[in-house]
XYZ file of C-alpha atoms in Angstrom:
253
model
C 0.000 0.000 0.000
C 2.853 2.336 0.939
C 4.580 1.596 -2.377
C 1.332 2.323 -4.194
C 0.998 5.686 -2.420
C 4.581 6.605 -3.214
C 4.089 5.696 -6.873
C 0.870 7.692 -6.992
C 2.602 10.702 -5.462
C 5.432 10.452 -7.975
C 2.907 10.191 -10.818
C 0.941 13.213 -9.603
C 4.095 15.268 -9.122
C 5.233 14.319 -12.621
C 1.859 15.290 -14.045
C 1.962 18.597 -12.190
C 5.486 19.247 -13.478
C 4.472 18.494 -17.069
C 1.350 20.653 -16.819
C 3.333 23.514 -15.321
C 5.900 23.196 -18.088
C 3.217 23.265 -20.749
C 1.679 26.397 -19.221
C 5.065 28.079 -19.083
C 5.681 27.138 -22.711
C 2.347 28.619 -23.718
C 3.118 31.805 -21.811
C 6.525 31.912 -23.434
C 4.987 31.528 -26.898
C 2.564 34.343 -26.191
C 5.361 36.587 -24.979
C 7.500 35.689 -27.957
C 4.683 36.397 -30.399
C 4.657 40.007 -29.212
C 8.379 40.505 -29.630
C 9.780 42.622 -32.450
C 13.093 43.857 -33.802
C 12.377 47.298 -35.243
C 9.665 49.903 -35.664
C 8.747 50.747 -39.243
C 7.514 54.316 -39.689
C 5.418 54.242 -42.839
C 4.480 57.326 -44.821
C 2.250 57.138 -47.871
C 1.780 59.366 -50.878
C -1.921 60.373 -50.686
C -2.299 60.785 -54.450
C -1.390 57.161 -55.079
C -3.413 56.001 -52.077
C -6.403 57.917 -53.451
C -6.020 56.296 -56.841
C -5.994 52.848 -55.283
C -9.149 53.685 -53.357
C -10.956 55.078 -56.417
C -9.966 52.135 -58.551
C -11.575 49.701 -56.121
C -15.003 51.235 -56.814
C -16.439 53.943 -59.077
C -18.414 55.207 -56.068
C -15.308 55.972 -54.032
C -13.993 59.496 -53.515
C -11.000 60.739 -51.582
C -10.084 63.053 -48.757
C -6.717 64.624 -49.446
C -4.538 66.908 -47.309
C -4.785 70.641 -47.933
C -1.180 70.761 -49.046
C 0.893 68.426 -51.178
C 2.404 66.359 -48.393
C 3.264 62.822 -47.408
C 1.032 61.530 -44.630
C 1.383 58.898 -41.928
C 0.212 55.358 -42.429
C 1.471 54.013 -39.126
C 4.224 52.948 -36.744
C 4.592 49.193 -37.097
C 6.514 46.970 -34.671
C 8.106 44.364 -36.915
C 10.205 41.232 -36.749
C 12.928 40.834 -39.318
C 12.051 38.984 -42.533
C 8.328 38.826 -41.785
C 5.269 40.876 -40.852
C 3.966 41.541 -37.373
C 3.421 41.144 -34.522
C -0.105 42.483 -34.785
C -3.165 42.886 -32.526
C -1.087 42.237 -29.411
C -3.382 43.302 -26.587
C -7.176 43.294 -26.656
C -7.200 44.723 -23.135
C -6.149 48.097 -24.599
C -9.286 49.173 -26.517
C -9.171 52.272 -28.703
C -10.558 55.364 -26.979
C -11.414 58.223 -29.401
C -11.598 60.830 -26.646
C -7.904 60.332 -25.870
C -7.023 61.817 -29.269
C -9.133 64.969 -28.930
C -6.083 67.225 -28.303
C -4.393 65.798 -31.422
C -7.425 65.539 -33.694
C -6.715 68.575 -35.873
C -3.135 67.500 -36.500
C -4.152 63.911 -37.169
C -6.854 64.931 -39.629
C -4.220 66.685 -41.713
C -1.188 64.440 -41.232
C -2.546 60.957 -40.405
C -5.320 61.188 -42.917
C -7.613 58.459 -44.160
C -8.004 59.123 -47.883
C -11.218 57.093 -47.947
C -13.750 59.915 -48.068
C -16.915 59.320 -46.087
C -15.352 57.012 -43.539
C -15.018 58.034 -39.925
C -11.398 59.181 -39.429
C -11.421 57.433 -36.085
C -11.908 54.102 -37.872
C -8.472 54.412 -39.498
C -6.810 55.467 -36.268
C -8.632 52.702 -34.409
C -7.330 50.157 -36.919
C -3.740 51.371 -36.578
C -3.939 51.369 -32.787
C -5.498 47.914 -32.523
C -3.198 46.337 -35.102
C 0.098 48.060 -34.332
C -0.194 50.391 -31.363
C -1.094 47.629 -28.927
C 2.220 45.991 -29.841
C 4.221 49.227 -29.727
C 3.297 49.876 -26.074
C 6.352 47.832 -25.106
C 8.317 50.997 -25.963
C 8.190 53.647 -23.240
C 7.706 56.513 -25.690
C 4.735 54.663 -27.228
C 3.278 53.166 -24.060
C -0.280 54.434 -24.493
C -2.662 55.525 -27.209
C -1.935 59.252 -26.917
C 1.831 58.757 -26.983
C 1.637 56.414 -29.953
C -0.133 58.952 -32.159
C 1.782 61.934 -30.821
C 5.069 60.190 -31.611
C 3.893 59.565 -35.159
C 3.300 63.288 -35.604
C 6.747 64.041 -34.176
C 8.422 61.583 -36.535
C 6.620 63.076 -39.523
C 7.793 66.533 -38.518
C 11.412 65.359 -38.441
C 11.446 62.830 -41.286
C 8.761 64.113 -43.659
C 9.471 62.479 -47.019
C 8.446 65.620 -48.872
C 11.491 67.335 -47.391
C 13.785 64.303 -47.535
C 13.106 63.655 -51.216
C 13.349 67.352 -52.104
C 16.830 67.459 -50.553
C 17.725 64.612 -52.905
C 16.265 66.599 -55.859
C 13.340 64.188 -56.142
C 10.071 66.032 -56.713
C 6.471 65.129 -57.628
C 5.535 64.975 -61.285
C 8.692 63.183 -62.385
C 9.845 59.632 -63.008
C 12.851 58.034 -61.377
C 14.659 54.762 -61.120
C 13.812 53.328 -57.745
C 17.511 52.756 -57.040
C 18.129 56.498 -57.384
C 15.310 57.247 -54.967
C 16.652 54.747 -52.453
C 20.144 56.226 -52.775
C 18.705 59.718 -52.363
C 16.938 58.771 -49.138
C 20.097 57.129 -47.825
C 22.239 60.170 -48.604
C 19.862 62.494 -46.742
C 19.143 60.275 -43.740
C 22.374 58.259 -43.697
C 20.194 55.144 -43.323
C 18.606 52.778 -45.815
C 14.825 52.871 -46.209
C 12.208 51.005 -48.222
C 10.028 52.124 -51.138
C 6.748 50.416 -52.028
C 4.878 50.854 -55.314
C 1.458 50.323 -56.830
C 1.579 48.880 -60.340
C -0.668 49.367 -63.331
C -1.238 45.819 -64.594
C -2.295 47.014 -68.047
C 0.553 49.400 -68.828
C 3.182 48.203 -66.386
C 3.610 51.707 -64.971
C 4.501 51.869 -61.293
C 3.585 54.626 -58.865
C 5.339 55.503 -55.636
C 2.939 54.507 -52.878
C 4.796 54.277 -49.548
C 8.205 55.020 -48.097
C 9.265 53.280 -44.895
C 12.097 54.083 -42.535
C 13.126 52.094 -39.481
C 13.850 52.784 -35.823
C 15.230 50.704 -33.003
C 13.517 50.413 -29.635
C 15.070 53.659 -28.428
C 13.634 55.408 -31.496
C 17.013 55.856 -33.134
C 16.992 55.705 -36.924
C 18.468 52.454 -38.266
C 18.829 50.703 -41.611
C 15.775 48.771 -42.794
C 17.973 46.019 -44.259
C 16.264 42.985 -42.741
C 12.597 43.944 -42.991
C 10.144 42.094 -45.211
C 10.410 42.982 -48.937
C 13.481 45.172 -48.384
C 14.422 47.337 -50.211
C 11.435 47.569 -52.557
C 8.619 45.826 -54.392
C 8.931 48.324 -57.267
C 10.213 47.431 -60.716
C 13.997 47.659 -60.473
C 14.509 47.994 -64.223
C 11.984 50.695 -65.152
C 11.345 54.215 -63.982
C 8.602 54.682 -61.412
C 6.272 57.672 -61.286
C 6.116 60.070 -58.356
C 2.728 61.559 -59.348
C 1.822 65.204 -58.839
C -1.883 64.470 -59.265
C -4.143 61.487 -58.759
C -3.624 59.148 -61.730
C -6.798 58.463 -63.684
C -8.346 55.876 -65.974
C -5.964 53.057 -65.209
C -6.450 49.862 -63.294
C -3.947 49.764 -60.451
C -3.428 47.094 -57.827
C -1.494 47.344 -54.615
C 1.588 45.127 -54.820
């Protein structure tokens, strides 16, 4: 009987140990899934973004900034060579009232080109998908700080100014390599350029430019991020449009 009790105790302790280990592994996986290497600060060219929106439906119209400017798409915590993490913390719901002091700036600089949609829906999406992961960074540790930091980064690294310093201006065509080199010369760091391509004509339009930051918000090379350095055609000129392109079928690539 005593041997049976000892064996039972050993079995139960073993089971408890295994269960505890499994729980720790699950916790570890969850923690790991929220880890990231860099923050990608993504700016988009509203004229191309508008074209993509209009092309998806004849009923669509756009909201564009008052001035010809690059606008914020988001700050994206990212692991090297892949996308994400995303939607990290459902216990941090989006609160529109938090952004009231920033609303005017966001409406101009973090604009949703999709006319008719509630601007808060775009900001809510960015917060839920990316902001809840970025809170691991002290400077981005709540909703207000996340959006305020985006505005600060745009003020310092606005691609309108960066490209102009490299003699790259709207209304012209460029080899994507020259644009990448121009960005690197101005910022002393390598960024990423993303295009939208016209399937019928093969013409590519500049859509987004992404630059990278480490966890102390210091600018770093984007070398190891997904699709670095570009998805644009490397052998043809790409268009940096000065107006919304019309009458062409464009897909986001």
